[in-house]
Coordinates of C-alpha atoms and ligand atoms in Angstrom, one line a residue:
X1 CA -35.6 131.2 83.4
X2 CA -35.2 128.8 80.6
X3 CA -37.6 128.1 77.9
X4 CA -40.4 125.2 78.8
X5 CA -41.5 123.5 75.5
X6 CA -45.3 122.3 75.8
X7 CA -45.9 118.7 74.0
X8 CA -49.2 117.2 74.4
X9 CA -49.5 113.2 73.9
X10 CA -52.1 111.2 73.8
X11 CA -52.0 108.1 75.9
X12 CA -53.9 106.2 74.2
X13 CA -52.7 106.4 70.7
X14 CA -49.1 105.7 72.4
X15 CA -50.6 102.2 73.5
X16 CA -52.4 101.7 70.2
X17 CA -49.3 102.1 68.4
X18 CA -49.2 105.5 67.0
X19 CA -46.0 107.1 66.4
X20 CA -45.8 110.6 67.7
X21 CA -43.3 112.9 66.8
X22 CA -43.6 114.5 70.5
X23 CA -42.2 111.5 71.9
X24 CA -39.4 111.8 69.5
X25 CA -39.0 115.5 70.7
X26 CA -38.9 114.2 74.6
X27 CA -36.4 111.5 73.7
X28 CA -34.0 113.6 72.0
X29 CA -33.7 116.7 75.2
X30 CA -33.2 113.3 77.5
X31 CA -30.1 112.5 75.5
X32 CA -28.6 115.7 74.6
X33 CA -28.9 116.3 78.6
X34 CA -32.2 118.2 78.9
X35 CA -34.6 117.7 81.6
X36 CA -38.5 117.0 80.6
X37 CA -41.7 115.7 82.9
X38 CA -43.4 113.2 81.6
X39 CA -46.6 111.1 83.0
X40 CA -45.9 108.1 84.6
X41 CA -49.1 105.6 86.1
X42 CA -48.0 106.9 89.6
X43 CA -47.7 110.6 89.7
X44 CA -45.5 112.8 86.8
X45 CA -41.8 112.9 87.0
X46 CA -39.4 115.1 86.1
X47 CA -36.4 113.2 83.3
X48 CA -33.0 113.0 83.0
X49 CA -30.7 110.5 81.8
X50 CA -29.8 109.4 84.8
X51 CA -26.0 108.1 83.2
X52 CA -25.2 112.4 82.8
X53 CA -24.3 113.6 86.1
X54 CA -24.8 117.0 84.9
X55 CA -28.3 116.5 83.4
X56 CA -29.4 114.9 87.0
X57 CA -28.0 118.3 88.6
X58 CA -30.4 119.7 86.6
X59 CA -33.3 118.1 88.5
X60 CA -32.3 118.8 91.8
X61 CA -31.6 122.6 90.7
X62 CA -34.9 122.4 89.1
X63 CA -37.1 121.0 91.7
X64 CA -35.2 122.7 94.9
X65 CA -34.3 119.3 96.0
X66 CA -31.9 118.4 98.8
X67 CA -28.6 116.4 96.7
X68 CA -28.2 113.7 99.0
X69 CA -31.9 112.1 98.5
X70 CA -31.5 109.9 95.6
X71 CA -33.7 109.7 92.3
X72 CA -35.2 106.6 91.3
X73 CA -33.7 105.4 87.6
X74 CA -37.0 104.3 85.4
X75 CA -36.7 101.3 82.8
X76 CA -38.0 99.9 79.8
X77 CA -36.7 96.7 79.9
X78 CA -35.4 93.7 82.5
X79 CA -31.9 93.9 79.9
X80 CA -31.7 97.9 81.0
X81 CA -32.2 96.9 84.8
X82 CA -29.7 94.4 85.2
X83 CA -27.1 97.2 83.8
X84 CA -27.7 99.5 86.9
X85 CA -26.8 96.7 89.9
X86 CA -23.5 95.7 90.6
X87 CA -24.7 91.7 91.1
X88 CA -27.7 90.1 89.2
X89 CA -31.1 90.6 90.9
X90 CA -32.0 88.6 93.9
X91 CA -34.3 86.0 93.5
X92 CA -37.1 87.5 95.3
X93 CA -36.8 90.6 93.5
X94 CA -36.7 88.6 90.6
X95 CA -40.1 86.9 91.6
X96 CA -41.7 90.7 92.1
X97 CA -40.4 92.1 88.9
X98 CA -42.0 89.2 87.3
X99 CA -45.6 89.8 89.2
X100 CA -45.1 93.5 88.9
X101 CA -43.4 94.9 86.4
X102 CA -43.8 97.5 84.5
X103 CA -45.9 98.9 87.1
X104 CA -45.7 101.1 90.4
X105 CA -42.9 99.5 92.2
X106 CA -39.2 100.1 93.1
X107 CA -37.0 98.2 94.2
X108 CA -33.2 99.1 95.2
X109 CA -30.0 97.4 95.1
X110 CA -26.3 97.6 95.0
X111 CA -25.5 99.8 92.2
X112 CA -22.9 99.1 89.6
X113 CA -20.3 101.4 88.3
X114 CA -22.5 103.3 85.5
X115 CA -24.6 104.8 88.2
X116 CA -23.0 108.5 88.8
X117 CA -23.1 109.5 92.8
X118 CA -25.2 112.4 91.6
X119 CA -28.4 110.0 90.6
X120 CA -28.0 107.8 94.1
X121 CA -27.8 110.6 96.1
X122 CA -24.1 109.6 97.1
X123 CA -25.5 106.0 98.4
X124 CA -23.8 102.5 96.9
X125 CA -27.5 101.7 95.6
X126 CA -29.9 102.3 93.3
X127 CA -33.8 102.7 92.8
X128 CA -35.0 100.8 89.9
X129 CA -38.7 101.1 88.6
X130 CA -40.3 99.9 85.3
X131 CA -43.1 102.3 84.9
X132 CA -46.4 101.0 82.7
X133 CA -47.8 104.4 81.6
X134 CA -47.5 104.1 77.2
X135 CA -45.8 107.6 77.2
X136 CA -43.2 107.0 79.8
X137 CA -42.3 103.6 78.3
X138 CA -42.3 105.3 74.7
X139 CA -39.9 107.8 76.1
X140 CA -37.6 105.9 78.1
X141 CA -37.8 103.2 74.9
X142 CA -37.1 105.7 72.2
X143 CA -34.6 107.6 74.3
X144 CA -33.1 104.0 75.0
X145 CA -31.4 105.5 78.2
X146 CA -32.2 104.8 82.2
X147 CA -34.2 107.5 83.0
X148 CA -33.6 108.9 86.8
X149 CA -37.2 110.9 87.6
X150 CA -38.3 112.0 91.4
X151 CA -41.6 113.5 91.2
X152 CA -42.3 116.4 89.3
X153 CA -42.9 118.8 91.9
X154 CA -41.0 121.6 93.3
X155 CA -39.4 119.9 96.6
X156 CA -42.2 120.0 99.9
X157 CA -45.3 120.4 97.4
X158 CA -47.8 117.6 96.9
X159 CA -46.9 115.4 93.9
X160 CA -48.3 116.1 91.0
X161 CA -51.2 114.3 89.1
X162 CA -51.7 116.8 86.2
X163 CA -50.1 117.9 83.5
X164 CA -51.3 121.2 84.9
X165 CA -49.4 120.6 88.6
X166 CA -46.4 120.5 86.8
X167 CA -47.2 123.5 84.8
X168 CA -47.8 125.4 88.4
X169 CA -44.9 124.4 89.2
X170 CA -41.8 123.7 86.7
X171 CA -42.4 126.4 84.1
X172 CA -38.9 128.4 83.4
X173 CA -37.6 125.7 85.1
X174 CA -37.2 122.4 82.8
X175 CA -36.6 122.5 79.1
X176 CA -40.2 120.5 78.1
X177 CA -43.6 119.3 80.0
X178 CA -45.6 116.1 78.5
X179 CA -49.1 117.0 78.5
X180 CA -50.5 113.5 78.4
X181 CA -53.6 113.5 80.8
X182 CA -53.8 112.4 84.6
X183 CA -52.6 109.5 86.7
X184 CA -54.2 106.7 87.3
X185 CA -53.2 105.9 90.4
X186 CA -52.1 109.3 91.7
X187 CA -49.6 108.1 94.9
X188 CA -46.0 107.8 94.0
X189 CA -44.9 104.1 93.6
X190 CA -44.2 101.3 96.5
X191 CA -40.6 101.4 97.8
X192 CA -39.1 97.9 98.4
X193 CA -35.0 97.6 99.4
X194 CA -33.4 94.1 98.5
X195 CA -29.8 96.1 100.5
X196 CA -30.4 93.8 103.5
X197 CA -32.8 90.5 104.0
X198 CA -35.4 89.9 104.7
X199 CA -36.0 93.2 102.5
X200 CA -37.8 95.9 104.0
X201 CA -40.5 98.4 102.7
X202 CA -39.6 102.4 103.0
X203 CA -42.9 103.4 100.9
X204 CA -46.2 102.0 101.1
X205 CA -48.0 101.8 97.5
X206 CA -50.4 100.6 95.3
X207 CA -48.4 97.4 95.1
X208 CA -49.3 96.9 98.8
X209 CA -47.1 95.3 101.5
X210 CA -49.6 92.2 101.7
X211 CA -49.4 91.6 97.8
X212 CA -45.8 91.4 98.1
X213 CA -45.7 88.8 101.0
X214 CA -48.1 86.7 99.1
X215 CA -45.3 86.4 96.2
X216 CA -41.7 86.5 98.7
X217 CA -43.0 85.8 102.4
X218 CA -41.5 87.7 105.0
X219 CA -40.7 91.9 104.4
X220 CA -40.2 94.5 106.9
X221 CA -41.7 97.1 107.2
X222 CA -39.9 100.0 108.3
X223 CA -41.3 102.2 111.0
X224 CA -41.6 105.7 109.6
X225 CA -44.0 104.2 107.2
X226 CA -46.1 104.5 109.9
X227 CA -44.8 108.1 111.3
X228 CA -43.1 111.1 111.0
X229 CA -39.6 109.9 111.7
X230 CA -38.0 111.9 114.6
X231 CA -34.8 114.0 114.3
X232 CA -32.4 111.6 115.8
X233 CA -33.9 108.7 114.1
X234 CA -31.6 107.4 111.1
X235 CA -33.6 107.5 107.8
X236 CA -33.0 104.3 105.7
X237 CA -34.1 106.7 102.7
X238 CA -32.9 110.1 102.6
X239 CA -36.6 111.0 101.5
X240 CA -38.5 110.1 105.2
X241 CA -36.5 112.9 106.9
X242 CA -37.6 115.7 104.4
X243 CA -41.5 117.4 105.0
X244 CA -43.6 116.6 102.0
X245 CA -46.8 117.8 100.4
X246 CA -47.0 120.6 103.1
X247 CA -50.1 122.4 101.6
X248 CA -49.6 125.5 103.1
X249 CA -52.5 124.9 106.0
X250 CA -51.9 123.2 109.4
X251 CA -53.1 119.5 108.7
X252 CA -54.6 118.1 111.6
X253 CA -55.4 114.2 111.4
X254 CA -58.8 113.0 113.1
X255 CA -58.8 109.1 113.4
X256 CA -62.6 108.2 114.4
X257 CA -66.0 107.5 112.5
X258 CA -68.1 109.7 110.4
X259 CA -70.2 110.8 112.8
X260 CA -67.3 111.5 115.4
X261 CA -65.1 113.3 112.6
X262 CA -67.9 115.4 111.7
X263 CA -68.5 116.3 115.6
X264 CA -65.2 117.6 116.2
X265 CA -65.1 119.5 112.7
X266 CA -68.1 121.2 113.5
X267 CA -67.4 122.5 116.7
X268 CA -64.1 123.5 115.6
X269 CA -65.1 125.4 112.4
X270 CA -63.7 128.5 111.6
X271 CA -63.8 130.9 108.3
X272 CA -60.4 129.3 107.1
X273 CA -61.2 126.0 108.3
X274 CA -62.0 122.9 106.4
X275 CA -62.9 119.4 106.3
X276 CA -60.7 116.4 104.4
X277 CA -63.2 114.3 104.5
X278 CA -64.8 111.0 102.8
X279 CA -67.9 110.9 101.3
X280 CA -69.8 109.6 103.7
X281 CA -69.2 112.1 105.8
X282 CA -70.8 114.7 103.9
X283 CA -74.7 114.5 105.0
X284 CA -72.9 115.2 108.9
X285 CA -71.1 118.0 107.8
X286 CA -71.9 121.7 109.1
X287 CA -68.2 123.7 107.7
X288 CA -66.8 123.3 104.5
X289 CA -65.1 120.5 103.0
X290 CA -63.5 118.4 100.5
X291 CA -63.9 114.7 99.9
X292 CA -61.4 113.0 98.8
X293 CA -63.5 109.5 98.1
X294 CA -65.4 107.4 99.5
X295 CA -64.1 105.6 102.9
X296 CA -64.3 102.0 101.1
X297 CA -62.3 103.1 98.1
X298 CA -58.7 103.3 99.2
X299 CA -57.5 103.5 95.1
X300 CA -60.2 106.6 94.9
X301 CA -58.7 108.3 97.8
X302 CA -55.3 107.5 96.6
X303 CA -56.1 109.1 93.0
X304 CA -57.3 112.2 94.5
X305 CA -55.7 112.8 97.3
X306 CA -53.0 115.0 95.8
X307 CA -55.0 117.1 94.1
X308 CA -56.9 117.7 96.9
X309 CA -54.0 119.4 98.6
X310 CA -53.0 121.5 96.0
X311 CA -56.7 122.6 96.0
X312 CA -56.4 123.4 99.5
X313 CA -53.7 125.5 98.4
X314 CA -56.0 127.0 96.1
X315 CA -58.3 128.5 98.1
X316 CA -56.2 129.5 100.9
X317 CA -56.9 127.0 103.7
X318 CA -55.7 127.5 107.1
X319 CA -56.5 124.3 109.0
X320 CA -57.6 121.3 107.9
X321 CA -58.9 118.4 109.7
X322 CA -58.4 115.2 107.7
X323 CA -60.4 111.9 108.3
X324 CA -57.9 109.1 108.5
X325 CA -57.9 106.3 106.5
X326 CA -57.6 102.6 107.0
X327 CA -54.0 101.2 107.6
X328 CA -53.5 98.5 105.7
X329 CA -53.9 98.0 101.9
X330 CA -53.4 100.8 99.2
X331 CA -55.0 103.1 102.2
X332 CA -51.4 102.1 104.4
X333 CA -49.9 104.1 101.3
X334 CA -52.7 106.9 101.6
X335 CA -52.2 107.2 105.6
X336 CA -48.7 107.7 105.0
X337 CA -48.9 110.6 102.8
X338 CA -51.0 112.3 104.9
X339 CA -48.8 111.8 107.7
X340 CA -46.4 113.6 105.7
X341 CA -48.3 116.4 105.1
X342 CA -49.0 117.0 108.7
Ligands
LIG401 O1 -43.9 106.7 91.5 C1 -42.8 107.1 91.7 O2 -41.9 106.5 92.3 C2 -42.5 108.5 91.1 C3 -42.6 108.4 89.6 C4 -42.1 109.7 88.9 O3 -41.9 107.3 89.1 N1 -41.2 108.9 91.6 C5 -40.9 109.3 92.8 O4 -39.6 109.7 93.1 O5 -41.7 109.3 93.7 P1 -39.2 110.6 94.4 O6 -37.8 111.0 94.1 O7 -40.2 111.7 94.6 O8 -39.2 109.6 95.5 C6 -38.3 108.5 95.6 C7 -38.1 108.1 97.0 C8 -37.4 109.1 97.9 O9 -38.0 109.1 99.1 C9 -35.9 108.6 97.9 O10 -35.3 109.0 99.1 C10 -36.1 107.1 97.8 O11 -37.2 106.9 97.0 N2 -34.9 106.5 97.2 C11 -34.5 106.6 96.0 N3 -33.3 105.9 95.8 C12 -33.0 105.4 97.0 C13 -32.0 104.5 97.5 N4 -31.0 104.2 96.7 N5 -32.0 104.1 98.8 C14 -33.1 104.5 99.6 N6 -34.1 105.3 99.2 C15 -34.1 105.7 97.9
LIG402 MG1 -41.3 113.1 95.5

């Protein structure tokens, strides 16, 4: 058990300008080696400079994470990105970093030399993201340091959203938690790899698949976006072959309408058994539920959807039927986490 400093932030002041000694605090464990988790616009991550091969051990101690799935290195600044790849950044990622940045997408490359194995996860590339959360940027700024940060969640468990999740789940375990209120947009950020053209998309996101087109024509999308991937089946990023955000009930995922959904619920309901459901199917409902937004609002559902989880968790759920969402959009990224989680 190690000591967990508590240091509350407030976002907005960040972005107004204040100076807060707290950020200060954060900056200065990231570069004497500490680990902290901070918000981010995404989901919160758990810091480390990610040039200290000891400090990112740290991480992957702290969180129970398997070494050879790599942390993504966070940014402050297009100079600080160009540092981390062993060429200069390919013209279409160019083009996105210019439409996107700071904001919830990574993209990997080659990595240069400064990049320790331990942050890459033993691969030649590297994850770059310029988050646009105040507090992250303030840290990552002040610290003036890459910062390599996976989601700060203990390995399988949903991300978190909350300063609280990470509470649940890090304390005794990292040296500080940012308090600095919830995530906007509450799914981790959009995956991209320039390592082989036309690039191809690991993780669906906010920044959505048909966004990026629009700016770089043709991507790829790769297939266990869509799935679990199978055991023999190669995973392009160490993270698709892991489980993640098990809740600790059997998910089962019911693709049909609101009256169908509620149909099958109903007949199957149970004492321990509960409904993931939209809003709209509420008035069809006969067991009890959850909503995690309406069916229209794929950023709502996106937002809430870890949470939801973890309040599964909560209240001891056994089985869960979830109403799938649509498949394209910022609802692609929400199908795929809860293909994850089943
Ligand atoms: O929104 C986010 O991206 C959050 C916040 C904290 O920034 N971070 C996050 O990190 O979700 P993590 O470690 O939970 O997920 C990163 C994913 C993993 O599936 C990992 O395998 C993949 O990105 N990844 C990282 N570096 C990679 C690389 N060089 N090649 C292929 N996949 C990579
Ligand atoms: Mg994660």
């Amino acid at each position: 058990m190690i000591k967990t400093v508590i240091l509350p932030i407030e976002a907005d002041k960040i972005s107004e300008g204040t100076e807060d000694k707290n950020i200060e605090l954060a900056a200065d464990i990231l570069k004497e080696g500490g680990i902290v988790a901070i918000p981010t616009e995404t989901v919160y991550g758990l810091a480390a400079n990610a040039l200290n091969p000891d400090a990112v051990k740290k991480i992957f101690e702290a969180k129970g994470r398997p070494q050879d799935n790599p942390l993504i290195v966070h940014i402050s600044s297009f100079d600080m990105a160009d540092k981390l790849l062993a060429q200069t950044m390919p013209q279409k990622a160019k083009k996105l970093a210019e439409k996107f940045w700071p904001g919830p997408l990574t993209m990997i490359f080659s990595k240069s030399d400064v990049v320790p194995y331990e942050t890459s996860g033993g691969l030649d590339t590297v994850a770059v993201r310029f988050p646009s959360h105040p507090i992250a940027h303030a840290i990552i700024e002040k610290s003036n340091l890459p910062i390599a940060a996976p989601s700060a969640n203990l390995s399988g468990k949903p991300s978190p959203t909350t300063a609280q999740h990470c509470i649940d789940d890090l304390t005794g375990k990292v040296d500080a938690i940012v308090c600095g209120g919830n995530c906007g947009v509450g799914i981790e950020s959009t995956v991209i790899s320039f390592a082989q053209e036309p690039p191809v998309l690991l993780r669906p996101g906010a920044v959505t698949a048909e966004m990026i087109t629009e700016v770089i024509g043709k991507i790829n999308i790769h297939e266990a976006v869509y799935s679990q991937l199978t055991s023999n089946e190669k995973a392009t990023s160490p993270g698709m072959k892991y489980k993640h955000y098990a809740p600790d009930a059997n998910l089962i995922l019911i693709e049909s309408d609101c009256e169908k959904f509620a149909v099958y619920v109903n007949e199957h309901a149970a004492d321990d058994t509960y409904a993931m459901c939209f809003d709209e199917d509420i008035p069809f409902l006969k067991t009890k539920y959850i909503s995690y937004g309406s069916a229209n609002d794929a950023d709502e559902q996106g937002e809430r959807l870890f949470e939801v989880l973890r309040e599964f968790n909560d209240i001891g759920a056994k089985t869960i039927y979830a109403h799938c969402p649509n498949k394209t959009g910022v609802d692609l990224a929400v199908y795929n986490r809860i293909v994850r989680a089943t």
